[in-house]
Amino acid sequence: MEQVLFVNACVRGEKSRTLVLARHFLEAYEAHHPDHVITKRDLCRERLQPQYPEILAEREALWKAGRLEEPMFRDARQFAGADRIVIAAPFWDLSYPAILKIYLERISVANITFGYTETGEMTGLCRAKDMIFLTTRGGAYNEPGKSWMEMGARHLEALCAMYGIEQFQCLAVEGLDDDRRDQQAMMLAALVRAEVLAEDL
Ligand SMILES: Cc1cc2nc3c(=O)[nH]c(=O)nc-3n(C[C@H](O)[C@H](O)[C@H](O)COP(=O)(O)O)c2cc1C
């Protein structure tokens, strides 16, 4: 039975268009993969502290003692053990909300999500074959000359390489804060794209 981990970083909750997209995707996904188990990790509900000095010190002490079963590493273990990762986050300040960065720092633990070979090469330890990133953006960044400014999806894709997750797919709805565009039509088109993606996986 496939284990899917859904990481929800949609800070605006019920007002979030990214969450609308994600929920639609997950509904379609469940319909097409009824035997898959989806575990939801809401970063606004169960909150993580940034890695302030004392938290980092605690983490390092536990890690050095080999106590990887401690609650400190629970998110990392959950992430490493999932067969598929789905992340939903809006586009904030050219990347994503800080709560997602805090989560990513927490799960990036040597000997859980990644490690090193005998020759010192970094190697991924995650089980997941793919990561699906769902996002909405106020502006449009897929235009020539602007894509370099987008650092959310690109960062997650790079992390996939570090974690050993072979495939990365991003479903982005762009230009949603541009009043000259028909935002409703754009969202409806995106929901159809989400359905197709959920079916194709
Ligand atoms: C704190 C904050 C930062 C944002 N930064 C950007 C940005 O850098 N570029 C952009 O195009 N839109 C930016 N936006 C707009 C959001 O990307 C856009 O409204 C998105 O659809 C919000 O998703 P949500 O409805 O899921 O919250 C920002 C919005 C907020 C609240």
Coordinates of N, CA and C and ligand atoms in Angstrom, one line a residue:
M1 N 0.8 -1.2 0.0 CA 0.0 0.0 0.0 C 0.9 1.3 0.0
E2 N 0.7 2.1 -1.0 CA 1.5 3.3 -1.1 C 1.2 4.4 -0.1
Q3 N 2.2 4.9 0.5 CA 2.0 6.0 1.5 C 2.3 7.3 0.9
V4 N 1.3 8.2 0.9 CA 1.5 9.5 0.3 C 1.5 10.5 1.5
L5 N 2.5 11.4 1.5 CA 2.6 12.4 2.5 C 2.2 13.8 1.9
F6 N 1.2 14.4 2.5 CA 0.8 15.7 2.0 C 1.2 16.8 3.0
V7 N 2.1 17.6 2.6 CA 2.6 18.7 3.4 C 1.9 20.0 3.0
N8 N 1.2 20.5 4.0 CA 0.3 21.7 3.7 C 1.0 23.0 4.3
A9 N 1.4 23.8 3.5 CA 2.0 25.1 3.9 C 1.2 26.3 3.4
C10 N -0.1 26.1 3.3 CA -1.0 27.1 2.9 C -1.4 28.0 4.0
V11 N -0.7 29.0 4.3 CA -0.8 29.8 5.5 C -2.2 30.5 5.6
R12 N -2.8 30.8 4.5 CA -4.1 31.6 4.5 C -5.3 30.6 4.7
G13 N -5.0 29.4 5.0 CA -6.0 28.4 5.3 C -7.2 28.4 4.3
E14 N -8.4 28.6 4.8 CA -9.6 28.5 4.0 C -9.6 29.6 2.9
K15 N -8.8 30.6 3.0 CA -8.8 31.7 2.0 C -7.8 31.3 0.9
S16 N -7.0 30.3 1.1 CA -5.9 30.0 0.2 C -6.3 29.3 -1.1
R17 N -5.9 29.9 -2.2 CA -6.2 29.3 -3.5 C -5.3 28.1 -3.8
T18 N -4.1 28.1 -3.2 CA -3.3 27.0 -3.3 C -3.9 25.7 -2.6
L19 N -4.6 26.0 -1.5 CA -5.2 24.9 -0.8 C -6.4 24.4 -1.6
V20 N -7.1 25.3 -2.3 CA -8.2 24.8 -3.2 C -7.7 23.9 -4.2
L21 N -6.6 24.3 -4.8 CA -5.9 23.5 -5.8 C -5.5 22.1 -5.3
A22 N -4.9 22.2 -4.1 CA -4.4 20.9 -3.4 C -5.5 20.0 -3.1
R23 N -6.6 20.6 -2.5 CA -7.7 19.7 -2.1 C -8.3 19.0 -3.4
H24 N -8.4 19.8 -4.4 CA -9.0 19.2 -5.7 C -8.1 18.1 -6.2
F25 N -6.8 18.4 -6.2 CA -5.8 17.3 -6.6 C -5.9 16.1 -5.7
L26 N -6.0 16.3 -4.4 CA -6.1 15.1 -3.5 C -7.4 14.3 -3.7
E27 N -8.5 15.0 -3.9 CA -9.7 14.3 -4.2 C -9.6 13.5 -5.4
A28 N -9.1 14.1 -6.5 CA -8.9 13.3 -7.7 C -7.9 12.2 -7.5
Y29 N -6.9 12.4 -6.7 CA -5.9 11.4 -6.5 C -6.5 10.2 -5.8
E30 N -7.3 10.5 -4.7 CA -8.0 9.4 -4.0 C -8.9 8.6 -4.9
A31 N -9.6 9.3 -5.8 CA -10.5 8.6 -6.7 C -9.8 7.6 -7.6
H32 N -8.6 8.1 -8.0 CA -7.8 7.2 -9.0 C -6.9 6.2 -8.3
H33 N -6.6 6.5 -7.0 CA -5.7 5.6 -6.3 C -6.3 5.2 -4.9
P34 N -7.5 4.5 -4.9 CA -8.2 4.3 -3.7 C -7.4 3.5 -2.7
D35 N -6.4 2.8 -3.1 CA -5.6 1.9 -2.2 C -4.4 2.7 -1.6
H36 N -4.2 3.9 -2.0 CA -3.1 4.7 -1.4 C -3.6 5.4 -0.1
V37 N -2.7 5.5 0.8 CA -3.0 6.1 2.1 C -2.4 7.5 2.1
I38 N -3.2 8.5 2.3 CA -2.7 9.9 2.4 C -2.6 10.4 3.8
T39 N -1.4 10.8 4.2 CA -1.2 11.3 5.6 C -1.0 12.8 5.4
K40 N -1.8 13.6 6.2 CA -1.7 15.1 6.0 C -0.9 15.7 7.2
R41 N 0.1 16.5 6.8 CA 0.9 17.2 7.7 C 0.7 18.7 7.5
D42 N -0.1 19.3 8.4 CA -0.5 20.7 8.3 C 0.5 21.6 9.1
L43 N 1.3 22.3 8.5 CA 2.4 23.1 9.1 C 1.9 24.2 10.0
C44 N 0.7 24.7 9.8 CA 0.1 25.7 10.6 C -0.5 25.1 11.9
R45 N -0.9 23.9 11.9 CA -1.5 23.3 13.0 C -0.5 22.8 14.0
E46 N 0.3 21.9 13.6 CA 1.4 21.4 14.4 C 2.7 22.1 14.1
R47 N 3.0 23.2 14.9 CA 4.0 24.1 14.5 C 5.4 23.7 15.0
L48 N 6.3 24.0 14.1 CA 7.7 23.8 14.4 C 8.4 25.1 14.7
Q49 N 9.3 25.0 15.7 CA 10.1 26.2 16.0 C 11.3 26.3 15.0
P50 N 11.7 27.5 14.6 CA 12.9 27.6 13.8 C 14.1 27.0 14.6
Q51 N 15.1 26.7 13.9 CA 16.3 26.1 14.6 C 17.1 27.2 15.2
Y52 N 16.5 27.7 16.3 CA 17.2 28.7 17.2 C 18.4 27.9 17.8
P53 N 19.4 28.6 18.4 CA 20.6 28.0 19.0 C 20.3 26.8 19.9
E54 N 19.3 27.0 20.8 CA 19.1 25.9 21.7 C 18.4 24.6 21.1
I55 N 17.6 24.9 20.0 CA 17.0 23.8 19.3 C 18.0 23.0 18.5
L56 N 18.9 23.8 17.9 CA 19.9 23.2 17.1 C 20.9 22.4 18.0
A57 N 21.2 23.0 19.1 CA 22.1 22.3 20.1 C 21.5 20.9 20.5
E58 N 20.2 21.0 20.8 CA 19.5 19.7 21.2 C 19.5 18.7 20.1
R59 N 19.2 19.2 18.9 CA 19.2 18.3 17.7 C 20.6 17.7 17.5
E60 N 21.6 18.5 17.6 CA 23.0 18.0 17.4 C 23.4 16.9 18.5
A61 N 22.9 17.2 19.7 CA 23.3 16.3 20.8 C 22.5 14.9 20.6
L62 N 21.3 15.0 20.2 CA 20.5 13.8 19.9 C 21.1 13.0 18.8
W63 N 21.5 13.8 17.7 CA 22.0 13.1 16.5 C 23.3 12.4 16.8
K64 N 24.2 13.2 17.6 CA 25.5 12.6 17.9 C 25.4 11.3 18.8
A65 N 24.3 11.3 19.6 CA 24.1 10.1 20.5 C 23.3 9.0 19.7
G66 N 23.1 9.3 18.4 CA 22.4 8.3 17.6 C 20.9 8.1 17.9
R67 N 20.3 9.1 18.6 CA 18.9 8.9 19.0 C 18.0 9.4 17.9
L68 N 18.0 8.8 16.8 CA 17.2 9.2 15.7 C 15.7 8.9 15.8
E69 N 15.4 8.1 16.9 CA 14.0 7.7 17.1 C 13.3 8.8 17.9
E70 N 14.0 9.8 18.4 CA 13.4 10.9 19.2 C 12.4 11.7 18.4
P71 N 11.4 12.3 19.1 CA 10.4 13.2 18.4 C 11.0 14.3 17.6
M72 N 12.1 14.8 17.9 CA 12.8 15.8 17.2 C 12.9 15.4 15.7
F73 N 13.1 14.1 15.4 CA 13.3 13.6 14.1 C 12.1 12.9 13.5
R74 N 10.9 13.1 14.1 CA 9.7 12.4 13.7 C 9.3 12.9 12.2
D75 N 9.4 14.2 12.0 CA 9.0 14.6 10.6 C 10.0 14.1 9.6
A76 N 11.2 14.0 9.9 CA 12.3 13.5 9.0 C 12.0 12.1 8.7
R77 N 11.7 11.3 9.7 CA 11.4 9.9 9.5 C 10.2 9.7 8.7
Q78 N 9.1 10.5 8.9 CA 7.9 10.4 8.2 C 8.1 10.7 6.7
F79 N 8.9 11.8 6.5 CA 9.2 12.2 5.1 C 10.0 11.1 4.4
A80 N 11.0 10.6 5.1 CA 11.9 9.6 4.4 C 11.2 8.3 4.1
G81 N 10.1 8.0 4.9 CA 9.4 6.7 4.7 C 8.3 6.8 3.7
A82 N 7.9 8.0 3.2 CA 6.7 8.1 2.3 C 7.1 7.6 0.9
D83 N 6.1 7.1 0.2 CA 6.4 6.7 -1.2 C 6.2 7.8 -2.2
R84 N 5.4 8.8 -1.8 CA 5.2 10.0 -2.6 C 5.0 11.2 -1.7
I85 N 5.6 12.3 -2.1 CA 5.4 13.5 -1.4 C 4.6 14.5 -2.2
V86 N 3.6 15.1 -1.6 CA 2.9 16.2 -2.2 C 3.0 17.4 -1.3
I87 N 3.5 18.5 -1.8 CA 3.6 19.8 -1.1 C 2.8 20.9 -1.7
A88 N 2.0 21.6 -0.8 CA 1.2 22.7 -1.3 C 1.7 23.9 -0.6
A89 N 2.1 25.0 -1.3 CA 2.5 26.2 -0.7 C 2.4 27.4 -1.7
P90 N 1.9 28.5 -1.2 CA 1.9 29.7 -2.1 C 3.2 30.3 -2.4
F91 N 3.3 31.1 -3.4 CA 4.6 31.8 -3.8 C 4.7 33.0 -2.9
W92 N 5.7 33.0 -2.1 CA 5.9 34.2 -1.2 C 7.3 34.7 -1.4
D93 N 7.4 36.0 -1.7 CA 8.8 36.6 -1.7 C 9.8 35.7 -2.6
L94 N 9.3 35.4 -3.7 CA 10.0 34.6 -4.7 C 10.3 33.2 -4.3
S95 N 9.8 32.7 -3.2 CA 9.9 31.3 -2.9 C 8.6 30.7 -2.3
Y96 N 8.7 30.5 -1.0 CA 7.5 29.9 -0.3 C 7.5 30.4 1.1
P97 N 6.5 30.2 1.9 CA 6.4 30.7 3.3 C 7.5 30.1 4.2
A98 N 7.9 30.8 5.2 CA 9.0 30.4 6.1 C 8.7 29.1 6.8
I99 N 7.4 28.9 7.0 CA 7.0 27.6 7.7 C 7.5 26.4 6.9
L100 N 7.5 26.5 5.6 CA 8.0 25.4 4.8 C 9.5 25.2 4.9
K101 N 10.2 26.4 5.0 CA 11.6 26.3 5.1 C 12.0 25.7 6.4
I102 N 11.3 26.1 7.5 CA 11.6 25.5 8.8 C 11.4 24.0 8.8
Y103 N 10.3 23.6 8.1 CA 10.0 22.1 8.0 C 11.2 21.4 7.2
L104 N 11.6 22.1 6.1 CA 12.6 21.4 5.3 C 13.9 21.3 6.1
E105 N 14.2 22.4 6.9 CA 15.4 22.3 7.7 C 15.3 21.1 8.7
R106 N 14.1 20.9 9.2 CA 13.9 19.9 10.2 C 14.1 18.5 9.6
I107 N 13.6 18.4 8.4 CA 13.6 17.0 7.8 C 15.0 16.7 7.1
S108 N 15.8 17.7 7.0 CA 17.1 17.5 6.3 C 18.1 17.0 7.4
V109 N 18.0 15.7 7.7 CA 18.8 15.1 8.7 C 19.7 14.0 8.1
A110 N 21.0 14.1 8.3 CA 21.9 13.1 7.8 C 21.6 11.8 8.5
N111 N 21.6 10.7 7.7 CA 21.3 9.4 8.1 C 19.8 9.1 8.2
I112 N 19.0 10.1 7.8 CA 17.5 9.8 7.7 C 17.0 10.2 6.3
T113 N 17.2 11.4 5.9 CA 16.7 11.8 4.6 C 17.8 11.8 3.5
F114 N 19.0 11.9 4.0 CA 20.2 11.9 3.1 C 21.4 11.4 3.9
G115 N 22.4 11.0 3.2 CA 23.6 10.5 3.8 C 24.9 10.7 2.9
Y116 N 25.9 10.1 3.3 CA 27.2 10.2 2.5 C 27.7 8.8 2.2
T117 N 28.2 8.6 1.0 CA 28.9 7.3 0.7 C 30.3 7.3 1.3
E118 N 30.9 6.1 1.2 CA 32.2 6.0 1.8 C 33.2 6.9 1.2
T119 N 32.9 7.3 -0.1 CA 33.9 8.2 -0.8 C 33.4 9.7 -0.6
G120 N 32.5 9.9 0.3 CA 32.1 11.3 0.7 C 31.1 11.9 -0.2
E121 N 30.5 11.2 -1.1 CA 29.4 11.7 -2.0 C 28.1 11.8 -1.2
M122 N 27.4 12.9 -1.5 CA 26.0 12.9 -0.8 C 25.1 11.9 -1.5
T123 N 24.3 11.3 -0.8 CA 23.4 10.3 -1.3 C 22.0 10.4 -0.7
G124 N 20.9 10.3 -1.4 CA 19.6 10.4 -0.9 C 19.2 9.2 -0.2
L125 N 18.4 9.3 0.9 CA 17.9 8.1 1.6 C 16.4 8.0 1.6
C126 N 15.7 8.9 0.9 CA 14.3 8.9 0.9 C 13.7 7.8 0.0
R127 N 12.6 7.3 0.4 CA 12.0 6.2 -0.3 C 11.2 6.7 -1.5
A128 N 10.7 8.0 -1.4 CA 9.7 8.5 -2.4 C 10.3 8.5 -3.8
K129 N 9.5 8.1 -4.8 CA 9.9 8.2 -6.2 C 9.7 9.5 -6.8
D130 N 8.7 10.3 -6.2 CA 8.5 11.6 -6.8 C 8.0 12.6 -5.7
M131 N 8.1 13.9 -6.1 CA 7.5 14.9 -5.3 C 6.7 15.8 -6.2
I132 N 5.4 16.1 -5.8 CA 4.5 16.9 -6.5 C 4.4 18.2 -5.8
F133 N 4.7 19.3 -6.4 CA 4.6 20.7 -5.8 C 3.5 21.4 -6.4
L134 N 2.5 21.8 -5.5 CA 1.3 22.6 -6.0 C 1.5 24.0 -5.5
T135 N 1.4 25.0 -6.4 CA 1.6 26.4 -5.9 C 0.7 27.3 -6.7
T136 N 0.5 28.5 -6.1 CA -0.1 29.6 -6.9 C 0.7 30.9 -6.7
R137 N 0.8 31.7 -7.8 CA 1.7 32.9 -7.7 C 0.9 34.1 -8.1
G138 N 1.2 35.2 -7.4 CA 0.5 36.5 -7.8 C 0.9 36.9 -9.2
G139 N 2.2 36.8 -9.5 CA 2.8 37.3 -10.7 C 3.1 36.1 -11.6
A140 N 3.7 36.4 -12.8 CA 4.0 35.4 -13.7 C 5.6 35.3 -13.8
Y141 N 6.1 34.1 -13.6 CA 7.5 34.0 -13.5 C 8.0 33.0 -14.6
N142 N 7.1 32.4 -15.4 CA 7.5 31.5 -16.4 C 7.9 32.2 -17.7
E143 N 7.9 33.6 -17.7 CA 8.2 34.4 -18.9 C 9.7 34.5 -19.0
P144 N 10.1 34.6 -20.3 CA 11.6 34.7 -20.5 C 12.2 35.8 -19.8
G145 N 13.3 35.6 -19.2 CA 14.0 36.7 -18.4 C 13.6 36.8 -17.0
K146 N 12.5 36.1 -16.6 CA 12.0 36.2 -15.2 C 12.1 34.9 -14.5
S147 N 12.3 33.8 -15.2 CA 12.2 32.5 -14.5 C 13.3 32.3 -13.5
W148 N 14.4 33.1 -13.6 CA 15.5 32.9 -12.7 C 15.1 33.5 -11.3
M149 N 14.1 34.3 -11.3 CA 13.7 34.9 -10.0 C 12.9 33.9 -9.1
E150 N 12.4 32.9 -9.8 CA 11.5 31.9 -9.1 C 12.5 30.9 -8.3
M151 N 12.3 30.9 -7.0 CA 13.3 30.1 -6.2 C 12.6 29.1 -5.3
G152 N 11.3 29.0 -5.4 CA 10.5 28.1 -4.6 C 10.6 26.7 -5.2
A153 N 10.0 26.5 -6.4 CA 10.0 25.2 -7.1 C 11.5 24.8 -7.3
R154 N 12.3 25.7 -7.7 CA 13.7 25.3 -8.1 C 14.4 24.8 -6.8
H155 N 14.2 25.4 -5.7 CA 14.8 24.9 -4.5 C 14.3 23.5 -4.1
L156 N 13.0 23.3 -4.2 CA 12.5 22.0 -3.9 C 13.0 20.9 -4.8
E157 N 13.1 21.3 -6.1 CA 13.7 20.3 -7.0 C 15.1 20.0 -6.7
A158 N 15.9 21.0 -6.3 CA 17.3 20.7 -5.9 C 17.3 19.8 -4.7
L159 N 16.4 20.1 -3.7 CA 16.4 19.2 -2.5 C 16.0 17.8 -2.8
C160 N 15.2 17.6 -3.9 CA 14.8 16.3 -4.3 C 16.1 15.5 -4.7
A161 N 17.0 16.2 -5.4 CA 18.2 15.5 -5.7 C 19.0 15.1 -4.5
M162 N 19.0 16.0 -3.5 CA 19.7 15.7 -2.2 C 19.0 14.5 -1.5
Y163 N 17.7 14.5 -1.5 CA 17.0 13.4 -0.8 C 16.9 12.1 -1.5
G164 N 17.3 12.1 -2.8 CA 17.2 10.9 -3.6 C 15.8 10.6 -4.2
I165 N 15.1 11.7 -4.3 CA 13.7 11.6 -5.0 C 13.9 11.9 -6.4
E166 N 13.7 10.9 -7.3 CA 14.1 11.0 -8.7 C 13.3 12.0 -9.5
Q167 N 12.0 12.1 -9.2 CA 11.1 12.9 -10.1 C 10.5 14.1 -9.3
F168 N 10.5 15.3 -10.0 CA 9.9 16.4 -9.4 C 8.9 17.0 -10.4
Q169 N 7.7 17.3 -9.9 CA 6.7 17.9 -10.8 C 6.1 19.1 -10.1
C170 N 6.0 20.2 -10.8 CA 5.4 21.4 -10.2 C 4.1 21.8 -11.0
L171 N 3.0 22.0 -10.3 CA 1.8 22.5 -11.0 C 1.7 23.9 -10.4
A172 N 1.9 24.9 -11.2 CA 1.9 26.3 -10.8 C 0.8 27.1 -11.5
V173 N 0.0 27.8 -10.8 CA -0.9 28.8 -11.4 C -0.3 30.2 -11.2
E174 N -0.1 30.8 -12.3 CA 0.6 32.1 -12.3 C -0.3 33.3 -12.6
G175 N 0.1 34.4 -12.1 CA -0.6 35.7 -12.5 C -2.0 35.9 -11.8
L176 N -2.2 35.2 -10.7 CA -3.5 35.2 -10.0 C -3.8 36.6 -9.4
D177 N -2.8 37.4 -9.2 CA -3.1 38.7 -8.6 C -3.2 39.8 -9.6
D178 N -3.2 39.4 -10.9 CA -3.2 40.4 -12.0 C -4.7 40.6 -12.4
D179 N -5.2 41.7 -12.0 CA -6.7 42.0 -12.2 C -7.1 42.1 -13.6
R180 N -6.1 42.2 -14.5 CA -6.5 42.2 -16.0 C -6.8 40.8 -16.4
R181 N -6.5 39.8 -15.7 CA -6.7 38.4 -16.1 C -8.0 37.9 -15.5
D182 N -8.6 36.9 -16.1 CA -9.8 36.3 -15.6 C -9.3 35.2 -14.6
Q183 N -9.3 35.6 -13.3 CA -8.7 34.7 -12.3 C -9.5 33.5 -12.1
Q184 N -10.9 33.6 -12.2 CA -11.7 32.4 -12.0 C -11.5 31.4 -13.1
A185 N -11.3 31.9 -14.3 CA -11.1 31.0 -15.4 C -9.7 30.3 -15.3
M186 N -8.8 31.1 -14.8 CA -7.4 30.5 -14.6 C -7.4 29.4 -13.5
M187 N -8.2 29.7 -12.4 CA -8.3 28.6 -11.4 C -9.0 27.4 -11.9
L188 N -10.1 27.6 -12.7 CA -10.8 26.4 -13.2 C -9.9 25.6 -14.1
A189 N -9.2 26.3 -14.9 CA -8.2 25.6 -15.8 C -7.2 24.8 -15.0
A190 N -6.8 25.4 -13.9 CA -5.7 24.7 -13.1 C -6.3 23.5 -12.4
L191 N -7.6 23.6 -12.0 CA -8.2 22.4 -11.3 C -8.3 21.2 -12.3
V192 N -8.5 21.5 -13.6 CA -8.5 20.5 -14.6 C -7.1 19.9 -14.7
R193 N -6.1 20.8 -14.7 CA -4.7 20.3 -14.8 C -4.4 19.4 -13.6
A194 N -4.9 19.8 -12.4 CA -4.7 19.0 -11.2 C -5.3 17.6 -11.3
E195 N -6.5 17.6 -11.9 CA -7.2 16.3 -12.1 C -6.4 15.4 -13.0
V196 N -5.9 16.0 -14.1 CA -5.1 15.2 -15.1 C -3.9 14.6 -14.4
L197 N -3.2 15.5 -13.7 CA -2.0 15.1 -13.0 C -2.2 14.0 -12.0
A198 N -3.3 14.1 -11.3 CA -3.7 13.1 -10.3 C -3.9 11.7 -10.9
E199 N -4.5 11.8 -12.1 CA -4.9 10.5 -12.8 C -3.6 9.9 -13.4
D200 N -2.7 10.8 -13.9 CA -1.5 10.3 -14.6 C -0.5 9.7 -13.7
L201 N -0.5 10.0 -12.4 CA 0.5 9.5 -11.5 C 0.5 8.0 -11.2
Ligands
LIG1 C1 3.5 37.4 2.2 C2 3.2 37.3 0.7 C3 4.3 37.4 -0.2 C4 4.0 37.3 -1.6 N1 5.1 37.3 -2.4 C5 4.8 37.3 -3.8 C6 5.9 37.3 -4.7 O1 7.1 37.5 -4.4 N2 5.6 37.3 -6.0 C7 4.4 37.1 -6.5 O2 4.2 37.0 -7.7 N3 3.3 37.0 -5.6 C8 3.5 37.1 -4.3 N4 2.5 37.0 -3.4 C9 1.2 36.7 -3.9 C10 0.8 35.3 -3.8 O3 1.8 34.5 -4.5 C11 -0.5 34.9 -4.5 O4 -1.5 35.8 -4.0 C12 -0.9 33.5 -4.2 O5 -2.0 33.1 -5.0 C13 -1.3 33.3 -2.7 O6 -1.7 32.0 -2.5 P1 -2.8 31.6 -1.5 O7 -4.1 32.1 -2.0 O8 -2.7 30.1 -1.5 O9 -2.4 32.2 -0.2 C14 2.7 37.1 -2.0 C15 1.7 37.0 -1.1 C16 1.9 37.1 0.2 C17 0.7 37.1 1.2

